[in-house]
Amino acid sequence: MRNFLDFPAPPILPRQDDLRRDVRAFLADTLGPDYGANDRARSWNGYDPAFSRKLGQQGWLGMTWPETYGGKDRSPLDRYIVVEELLAAGAPVAAHWIADRQSGPLLLRYGTEKQRRDILPRIASGECYFCIGMSEAGSGSDLAATKTRARKDGSNWILKGTKIWTTYAQHAHYMIVFCRTGDTDDRHGGTSQLLVDLSTPGITISPILDLSGEHHLNEVQFDDVRLPASALIGQEGQGWNLVMGELAFERSGPDRFLSSFALLNDLIRVLGTAPDQSSVRAIGRMAAHLMVLRQMSRAVAGKLARDENPPLQATIVKDLGALLEQEIPEIARTLVPVEPIPGPKQDFAYALARTLMSAPSFSLRGGTREILRGIIARGLGLR
Amino acid sequence: MQEMVLDMGAKLFAEHADASFAAHPDDVTEGAVAWLAELWDQVEELGLPLALPTEVQGGFELPPTTALGLVRLAATQAIPLPLGETMIANWLLAHAGLPPAEGPASLALGPTLDGDRLTGTAARVAFGRHAQTVVLLVGDRLVRATGATVTDHSHNIAGEPRDTLEWTRAVETAPASVDEQTFRLLGATLRSQAIAGSLDAALSMTVAYANERQQFGRPIGRFQAIQQNMAVMATHVAAAGAAADMATDLLPDALVGTGAFSAAAMAAKIRTGEAAGTSAPIAHQTHGAIGYTSEYRLHPLTRRLWSWRDEWGREAEWSDALGKRVCTLGPDDFWPFLTRMGALA
Ligand SMILES: Cc1cc2nc3c(=O)[nH]c(=O)nc-3n(C[C@H](O)[C@H](O)[C@H](O)COP(=O)(O)OP(=O)(O)OC[C@H]3O[C@@H](n4cnc5c(N)ncnc54)[C@H](O)[C@@H]3O)c2cc1C
């Protein structure tokens, strides 16, 4: 019943040390010495197309995909190294992140040949960005309650509805929209995923500022948007399966436990080499948690490399990861008597402020804590 | 092969689950569990004590996670035997060029060495009264001692013997390939694996109980509050298992001493200890009053969890040690330190 509690260590592949060294050298060179804790703490929100293009030139985007589609045929374990190095360095990865992590893999698996040929090479070169069209005002955790609907008109789709909380819709080229295409009663079977070019007429993108005043969230309205038949991803009625597959990608990576890493690293800097015992103890404990989470997350990557889809393991890593991510700023403020200051970019105070203000989102985005735990409980055979 | 060994172990320990439970005295504060002589004989016949040494050394050269996987499996049935201690004792002896242990063995620190004699006592030696051989680290010497005298019979709250020993006979010694911290971390890794096993069993029991126990006309496992708690427990059980294996995978490094094993073993003991402290209360809470009785079989698991997390260094001690290492390395080497671990496994 419980294989999903196993996290076997993945193999070490040849040349992985070289890859890691190359990524570190690239990051040191590209980010430069002035890239401080304040920048690092923004990693995910760091939108920088020039940086994304440079990653593409290195061959580090879409790197697990076949060469025909701009990929490099590398193992998911190699990709894991690139991704964790980017996050640990707090590199500005927001532009390409969703495309590389989940939209590209979805198209590779379910897209038409034309969708793959048109889009995947552009993602891999760091030029084409995606956003996620799942949530709606009335449909958050209960994703199957989605109301946005696409109806057929001849060979076209006509899309109507409003998506919300769409990260970086304002910069993205495409959205993958989860919507109804069939009977409203058929909660799962009546849904599909559509590939929507955001330059299509009839789409209105409005900003929603987060609690710190930053603009990354959006509301996206589709007002009878006319889409070609070729917008459909996979089969009509397959939307639920596709969206679940996407969530497995979204939940599995090291982005699910490294969100506060920049602050932890800066905390170690501020404490110095010989801090008092309570500080040493807290650092040791957090290091232990990180080491174990990284081991678990690498195990998930190892399963992906064997073409297994480990959704339950990914859910466990995300739940534990969010706890640690949210604990780090709380512990940091008990060890260093500095107030979080959002204004001047003083390193530690600013990184603390950033991380504190991001922390609530860690257990919401990609599935709330309660929903994840419901999934785990089902995996255990409860209900 | 590895699956076969683990299947065989699981079957053997399951067959002795009743005997293990019956070995507990009624009042655990009064005495220790009885010795399971028949099971130990079978363990020896199967050669399990020699799981780790190489074939050249006369062992079976099982991968560390398979060998210590047996320790984890034994813990799922609360088997009261020093299986892990004997495996590690024989592994250390083999690498030091000393003969393997006679009978059940244990690991200890404490006495000093004067020529071929030990002076002073070793406290809280696991199953000390039953250990025919004790492997000690004294300074930079590995010591193989037999014929101990038990000066104090004690036990942990699970009833496992934790005795004070001294020796009058001559002992054999050889240069040791581990330092004191690493020696203690080998003990800690045994406990990490055992905690992982005990947690695994406690989770299975608790899930089964939640699906079976009915209140308000339905199984309590249908209530969301119970489900959320069980999910929390499952995440800790998963983390404990991963943590224990992370350290165990690096066991060969303990003899080389790059620091990778010791860091992983510290992290593992910290993480499994924390998992024990979070999970045991959930298991008990879910079971209600029945789980609080001596006749119900949850306590052999949870009492072991409460004991083992404090043995061979508790969370606080290893957090201090790991934190010191991290702070000494400083911020620029923190991430490289974390990734070096995986590069060695
Ligand atoms: C920073 C950020 C970025 C995001 N980016 C995107 C994006 O790019 N694209 C996108 O589509 N969405 C995005 N989201 C939306 C995110 O997926 C949703 O916030 C999430 O799914 C929860 O939905 P909700 O906010 O409507 O909360 P609700 O679903 O209304 O939940 C509110 C509370 O009720 C609890 N709850 C709900 N149902 C249950 C239940 N059955 N049992 C117990 N408790 C329950 C929840 O756990 C939560 O605590 C983003 C969110 C954030 C915070």
Coordinates of C-alpha atoms in Angstrom, one line a residue, chain A:
Chain A
M1 CA 0.0 0.0 0.0
R2 CA 2.8 2.4 0.9
N3 CA 5.5 2.4 -1.7
F4 CA 5.0 6.1 -2.0
L5 CA 6.8 6.6 1.3
D6 CA 10.0 5.3 -0.3
F7 CA 12.5 7.7 -1.6
P8 CA 15.4 5.7 -3.0
A9 CA 18.5 7.7 -3.8
P10 CA 19.0 8.4 -7.5
P11 CA 22.1 7.3 -9.3
I12 CA 25.0 9.7 -9.9
L13 CA 25.4 10.1 -13.6
P14 CA 28.8 10.6 -15.3
R15 CA 29.8 14.2 -16.0
Q16 CA 27.4 15.6 -13.4
D17 CA 30.2 17.2 -11.4
D18 CA 31.2 19.0 -14.6
L19 CA 27.7 20.2 -15.3
R20 CA 27.4 21.6 -11.8
R21 CA 30.7 23.3 -12.1
D22 CA 29.7 24.8 -15.5
V23 CA 26.4 26.1 -14.1
R24 CA 28.1 27.6 -11.1
A25 CA 30.7 29.3 -13.2
F26 CA 28.0 30.6 -15.5
L27 CA 26.0 32.0 -12.6
A28 CA 29.0 33.6 -10.9
D29 CA 29.9 35.3 -14.2
T30 CA 26.4 36.3 -15.3
L31 CA 25.0 37.5 -12.0
G32 CA 28.2 39.1 -10.9
P33 CA 29.5 40.0 -7.5
D34 CA 26.9 42.7 -6.7
Y35 CA 24.0 40.2 -6.9
G36 CA 23.0 40.4 -3.2
A37 CA 20.7 38.7 -0.8
N38 CA 17.9 41.1 -1.7
D39 CA 18.1 40.0 -5.4
R40 CA 18.4 36.4 -4.5
A41 CA 15.4 36.4 -2.3
R42 CA 13.4 37.6 -5.3
S43 CA 14.5 34.7 -7.5
W44 CA 11.1 33.5 -8.6
N45 CA 9.8 36.9 -9.1
G46 CA 12.9 37.9 -11.0
Y47 CA 11.7 38.5 -14.6
D48 CA 14.7 38.8 -16.8
P49 CA 14.3 37.7 -20.5
A50 CA 18.0 38.4 -21.2
F51 CA 19.0 36.0 -18.5
S52 CA 16.5 33.4 -19.8
R53 CA 18.0 33.7 -23.3
K54 CA 21.5 33.2 -21.9
L55 CA 20.3 30.0 -20.2
G56 CA 18.8 28.9 -23.5
Q57 CA 22.1 29.5 -25.3
Q58 CA 23.8 27.3 -22.7
G59 CA 21.4 24.5 -23.6
W60 CA 19.9 24.5 -20.1
L61 CA 16.2 25.0 -21.0
G62 CA 14.1 22.2 -22.2
M63 CA 17.2 20.1 -21.8
T64 CA 15.5 16.8 -21.3
W65 CA 13.5 17.1 -24.6
P66 CA 14.6 15.4 -27.8
E67 CA 17.0 17.4 -30.0
T68 CA 14.3 17.6 -32.7
Y69 CA 12.4 20.0 -30.5
G70 CA 15.4 22.1 -29.4
G71 CA 16.2 19.9 -26.4
K72 CA 19.4 18.2 -25.4
D73 CA 18.1 14.7 -24.6
R74 CA 19.6 15.0 -21.1
S75 CA 18.4 13.1 -18.0
P76 CA 15.9 14.7 -15.6
L77 CA 18.7 14.2 -13.1
D78 CA 20.9 16.6 -15.1
R79 CA 18.0 19.1 -15.3
Y80 CA 17.6 18.7 -11.5
I81 CA 21.2 20.0 -11.1
V82 CA 20.7 23.0 -13.3
V83 CA 17.4 23.9 -11.6
E84 CA 18.7 23.6 -8.1
E85 CA 21.8 25.6 -8.8
L86 CA 19.7 28.4 -10.3
L87 CA 17.4 28.4 -7.3
A88 CA 20.3 28.2 -4.8
A89 CA 21.9 31.2 -6.5
G90 CA 18.5 33.0 -6.5
A91 CA 18.9 33.6 -10.2
P92 CA 16.1 35.6 -11.9
V93 CA 14.2 32.7 -13.5
A94 CA 10.6 33.9 -13.6
A95 CA 10.4 34.5 -17.3
H96 CA 11.0 31.0 -18.5
W97 CA 10.2 29.0 -15.3
I98 CA 6.7 27.8 -16.0
A99 CA 7.3 27.0 -19.7
D100 CA 10.4 25.0 -18.9
R101 CA 8.9 23.3 -15.8
Q102 CA 5.4 22.3 -16.9
S103 CA 4.0 23.7 -20.1
G104 CA 6.8 22.4 -22.4
P105 CA 6.7 18.9 -20.9
L106 CA 2.9 18.9 -21.3
L107 CA 3.1 19.9 -25.0
L108 CA 5.9 17.3 -25.5
R109 CA 3.7 14.6 -24.2
Y110 CA 0.2 15.5 -25.4
G111 CA 0.7 18.3 -28.0
T112 CA 0.3 18.0 -31.7
E113 CA 3.4 17.7 -33.9
K114 CA 2.8 21.2 -35.1
Q115 CA 2.5 22.6 -31.5
R116 CA 5.7 20.9 -30.6
R117 CA 7.7 22.1 -33.6
D118 CA 6.4 25.6 -33.3
I119 CA 6.8 26.2 -29.6
L120 CA 9.3 23.8 -27.9
P121 CA 12.4 25.1 -29.7
R122 CA 11.4 28.7 -28.7
I123 CA 11.0 27.7 -25.1
A124 CA 14.4 26.0 -25.2
S125 CA 16.1 29.1 -26.5
G126 CA 14.6 31.1 -23.6
E127 CA 12.3 33.2 -25.8
C128 CA 8.9 31.9 -25.3
Y129 CA 7.1 32.2 -21.9
F130 CA 4.0 30.5 -20.5
C131 CA 1.4 31.1 -17.8
I132 CA -0.9 28.7 -16.0
G133 CA -4.7 29.2 -16.6
M134 CA -6.2 27.0 -13.9
S135 CA -7.7 29.1 -11.0
E136 CA -10.8 31.1 -11.2
A137 CA -12.6 33.3 -8.7
G138 CA -15.0 30.5 -7.9
S139 CA -12.7 27.7 -8.5
G140 CA -9.4 27.5 -6.5
S141 CA -8.9 24.3 -4.6
D142 CA -11.9 22.9 -6.3
L143 CA -10.4 23.0 -9.7
A144 CA -13.1 20.9 -11.4
A145 CA -15.6 23.6 -10.7
T146 CA -14.0 25.7 -13.4
K147 CA -16.6 27.8 -15.4
T148 CA -14.5 29.1 -18.3
R149 CA -16.0 27.5 -21.3
A150 CA -14.9 26.8 -24.9
R151 CA -17.7 26.0 -27.4
K152 CA -17.3 24.9 -30.9
D153 CA -18.0 27.2 -33.8
G154 CA -17.4 25.4 -37.0
S155 CA -13.8 24.3 -36.7
N156 CA -13.0 27.1 -34.2
W157 CA -13.2 27.3 -30.4
I158 CA -14.8 30.3 -28.8
L159 CA -13.4 30.8 -25.3
K160 CA -15.3 32.7 -22.6
G161 CA -14.5 33.2 -18.9
T162 CA -12.1 34.7 -16.5
K163 CA -8.9 33.2 -15.0
I164 CA -7.3 34.7 -11.9
W165 CA -4.0 34.6 -10.0
T166 CA -2.2 34.1 -13.2
T167 CA 1.5 34.5 -12.5
Y168 CA 3.2 36.7 -15.1
A169 CA 0.4 36.6 -17.6
Q170 CA 1.5 40.2 -18.4
H171 CA 4.7 38.9 -19.9
A172 CA 3.7 35.5 -21.2
H173 CA 3.2 34.5 -24.8
Y174 CA 0.9 31.7 -24.1
M175 CA -1.5 30.4 -21.5
I176 CA -2.6 26.8 -21.1
V177 CA -6.3 27.2 -20.2
F178 CA -8.2 24.6 -18.3
C179 CA -11.8 24.9 -19.3
R180 CA -15.2 23.2 -19.9
T181 CA -15.9 21.8 -23.3
G182 CA -18.6 19.3 -22.4
D183 CA -21.4 18.7 -20.0
T184 CA -21.4 20.8 -16.8
D185 CA -22.4 17.7 -14.9
D186 CA -19.4 15.8 -16.1
R187 CA -17.0 17.5 -13.7
H188 CA -13.8 15.8 -14.9
G189 CA -14.8 14.4 -18.3
G190 CA -16.3 17.6 -19.6
T191 CA -13.0 19.5 -19.4
S192 CA -10.1 20.2 -21.8
Q193 CA -6.9 22.1 -22.0
L194 CA -6.4 24.8 -24.7
L195 CA -3.3 26.4 -25.9
V196 CA -4.0 30.1 -26.1
D197 CA -1.8 32.7 -27.8
L198 CA -2.2 35.7 -25.6
S199 CA -1.9 38.1 -28.5
T200 CA -5.3 36.8 -29.8
P201 CA -8.0 39.6 -29.8
G202 CA -10.5 39.6 -27.0
I203 CA -8.1 38.9 -24.1
T204 CA -7.8 41.5 -21.3
I205 CA -5.0 41.1 -18.8
S206 CA -5.4 43.2 -15.6
P207 CA -2.8 43.4 -12.8
I208 CA -3.5 42.3 -9.2
L209 CA -0.8 43.6 -6.8
D210 CA 0.4 41.2 -4.1
L211 CA 0.5 42.3 -0.5
S212 CA 3.9 43.9 -0.9
G213 CA 2.7 45.9 -3.9
E214 CA 4.5 43.8 -6.5
H215 CA 2.8 42.9 -9.8
H216 CA 3.1 39.3 -10.8
L217 CA -0.5 38.1 -10.4
N218 CA -3.2 38.9 -12.9
E219 CA -6.8 38.5 -13.9
V220 CA -7.2 37.3 -17.4
Q221 CA -10.6 37.8 -19.2
F222 CA -11.5 35.9 -22.3
D223 CA -14.3 37.6 -24.1
D224 CA -15.5 35.2 -26.8
V225 CA -11.9 34.7 -28.0
R226 CA -11.8 32.8 -31.3
L227 CA -9.2 30.1 -31.3
P228 CA -8.2 27.6 -34.1
A229 CA -9.2 23.9 -33.8
S230 CA -5.5 23.3 -33.3
A231 CA -5.5 25.0 -29.9
L232 CA -6.8 21.8 -28.3
I233 CA -4.1 19.9 -26.4
G234 CA -4.5 16.2 -26.4
Q235 CA -8.1 15.0 -26.7
E236 CA -11.3 16.8 -26.0
G237 CA -12.4 15.7 -22.5
Q238 CA -8.9 14.9 -21.4
G239 CA -8.5 18.1 -19.5
W240 CA -8.6 16.7 -16.0
N241 CA -5.8 14.2 -16.6
L242 CA -3.7 16.8 -18.3
V243 CA -4.1 19.2 -15.5
M244 CA -3.2 16.6 -12.9
G245 CA -0.1 15.7 -14.9
E246 CA 0.9 19.4 -15.0
L247 CA 0.5 19.6 -11.3
A248 CA 2.8 16.7 -10.8
F249 CA 5.5 18.6 -12.6
E250 CA 4.6 21.8 -10.7
R251 CA 4.9 20.1 -7.3
S252 CA 7.9 17.9 -7.7
G253 CA 10.9 20.2 -8.1
P254 CA 13.4 21.8 -5.8
D255 CA 11.5 25.0 -6.1
R256 CA 9.3 23.5 -3.5
F257 CA 11.8 23.7 -0.6
L258 CA 14.4 26.3 -1.7
S259 CA 12.1 29.4 -1.7
S260 CA 13.7 30.8 1.5
F261 CA 17.2 29.5 0.8
A262 CA 18.6 33.0 0.1
L263 CA 17.5 34.2 3.5
L264 CA 18.9 31.1 5.3
N265 CA 22.2 31.7 3.5
D266 CA 22.3 35.3 4.4
L267 CA 21.4 34.4 8.0
I268 CA 24.6 32.2 8.1
R269 CA 26.5 35.2 6.8
V270 CA 25.1 37.6 9.4
L271 CA 25.6 35.2 12.3
G272 CA 29.3 34.8 11.4
T273 CA 31.6 31.8 11.9
A274 CA 31.2 31.4 15.7
P275 CA 27.7 32.4 16.8
D276 CA 26.1 31.6 20.1
Q277 CA 24.8 28.1 20.9
S278 CA 21.2 28.7 20.2
S279 CA 22.0 30.0 16.7
V280 CA 24.4 27.2 16.0
R281 CA 21.7 24.7 17.0
A282 CA 19.0 26.3 14.9
I283 CA 21.3 26.4 11.8
G284 CA 22.2 22.8 12.3
R285 CA 18.6 21.8 12.5
M286 CA 17.6 23.7 9.4
A287 CA 20.6 22.3 7.5
A288 CA 19.5 18.8 8.5
H289 CA 16.0 19.4 7.2
L290 CA 17.3 20.8 3.9
M291 CA 19.7 17.9 3.4
V292 CA 16.8 15.4 3.9
L293 CA 14.4 17.4 1.7
R294 CA 17.0 17.6 -1.1
Q295 CA 17.5 13.8 -0.8
M296 CA 13.8 13.3 -1.2
S297 CA 13.4 15.7 -4.0
R298 CA 16.3 14.1 -5.9
A299 CA 14.6 10.8 -5.4
V300 CA 11.5 12.2 -7.1
A301 CA 13.7 13.3 -10.0
G302 CA 15.2 9.8 -10.1
K303 CA 11.7 8.4 -10.5
L304 CA 10.9 10.9 -13.3
A305 CA 14.2 9.7 -15.0
R306 CA 12.8 6.2 -14.9
D307 CA 9.6 7.5 -16.5
E308 CA 7.6 7.0 -13.4
N309 CA 5.2 9.6 -12.3
P310 CA 5.4 9.9 -8.5
P311 CA 2.6 12.3 -7.6
L312 CA 2.4 11.3 -4.0
Q313 CA 6.1 11.6 -3.3
A314 CA 6.0 15.0 -5.0
T315 CA 3.1 16.0 -2.7
I316 CA 5.0 14.9 0.4
V317 CA 8.1 16.9 -0.6
K318 CA 6.0 20.0 -1.3
D319 CA 4.2 19.8 2.0
L320 CA 7.3 19.3 4.0
G321 CA 9.2 21.9 1.9
A322 CA 6.6 24.6 2.4
L323 CA 6.8 24.1 6.2
L324 CA 10.6 24.6 6.2
E325 CA 10.3 27.6 3.8
Q326 CA 7.9 29.2 6.2
E327 CA 9.8 28.4 9.3
I328 CA 13.1 29.9 8.0
P329 CA 12.0 33.6 8.3
E330 CA 10.4 32.9 11.7
I331 CA 13.7 31.4 13.0
A332 CA 15.8 34.1 11.3
R333 CA 14.0 36.9 13.2
T334 CA 14.5 35.1 16.5
L335 CA 18.3 34.9 16.0
V336 CA 19.0 38.3 14.5
P337 CA 17.4 41.4 16.2
V338 CA 16.8 43.2 12.9
E339 CA 13.5 44.6 11.8
P340 CA 12.4 43.6 8.3
I341 CA 13.0 46.7 6.2
P342 CA 11.5 46.6 2.7
G343 CA 12.9 50.0 1.6
P344 CA 16.7 50.4 1.4
K345 CA 18.3 47.3 0.0
Q346 CA 20.2 46.5 3.1
D347 CA 20.9 42.8 2.6
F348 CA 19.6 40.9 5.6
A349 CA 16.7 43.2 6.6
Y350 CA 15.6 43.3 3.0
A351 CA 15.9 39.6 2.4
L352 CA 13.9 39.0 5.7
A353 CA 11.2 41.4 4.6
R354 CA 10.9 39.8 1.2
T355 CA 10.8 36.3 2.5
L356 CA 8.3 37.2 5.2
M357 CA 6.0 38.8 2.7
S358 CA 6.3 35.8 0.3
A359 CA 5.9 33.2 2.9
P360 CA 2.1 32.9 3.0
S361 CA 2.1 32.0 -0.7
F362 CA 4.4 28.9 -0.2
S363 CA 1.5 26.8 1.2
L364 CA -1.1 28.1 -1.3
R365 CA 0.4 28.1 -4.8
G366 CA 0.4 24.8 -6.6
G367 CA -2.2 23.3 -4.2
T368 CA -2.9 24.4 -0.6
R369 CA -1.4 22.6 2.4
E370 CA -4.9 21.2 3.3
I371 CA -5.4 19.9 -0.3
L372 CA -2.0 18.3 -0.4
R373 CA -2.7 16.5 2.9
G374 CA -6.0 15.3 1.6
I375 CA -4.2 13.8 -1.3
I376 CA -1.7 12.1 1.0
A377 CA -4.5 10.8 3.2
R378 CA -6.1 9.3 0.2
G379 CA -2.8 7.7 -0.8
L380 CA -2.7 6.1 2.7
G381 CA -6.1 4.5 2.0
L382 CA -8.2 6.7 4.2
R383 CA -11.7 8.0 3.2

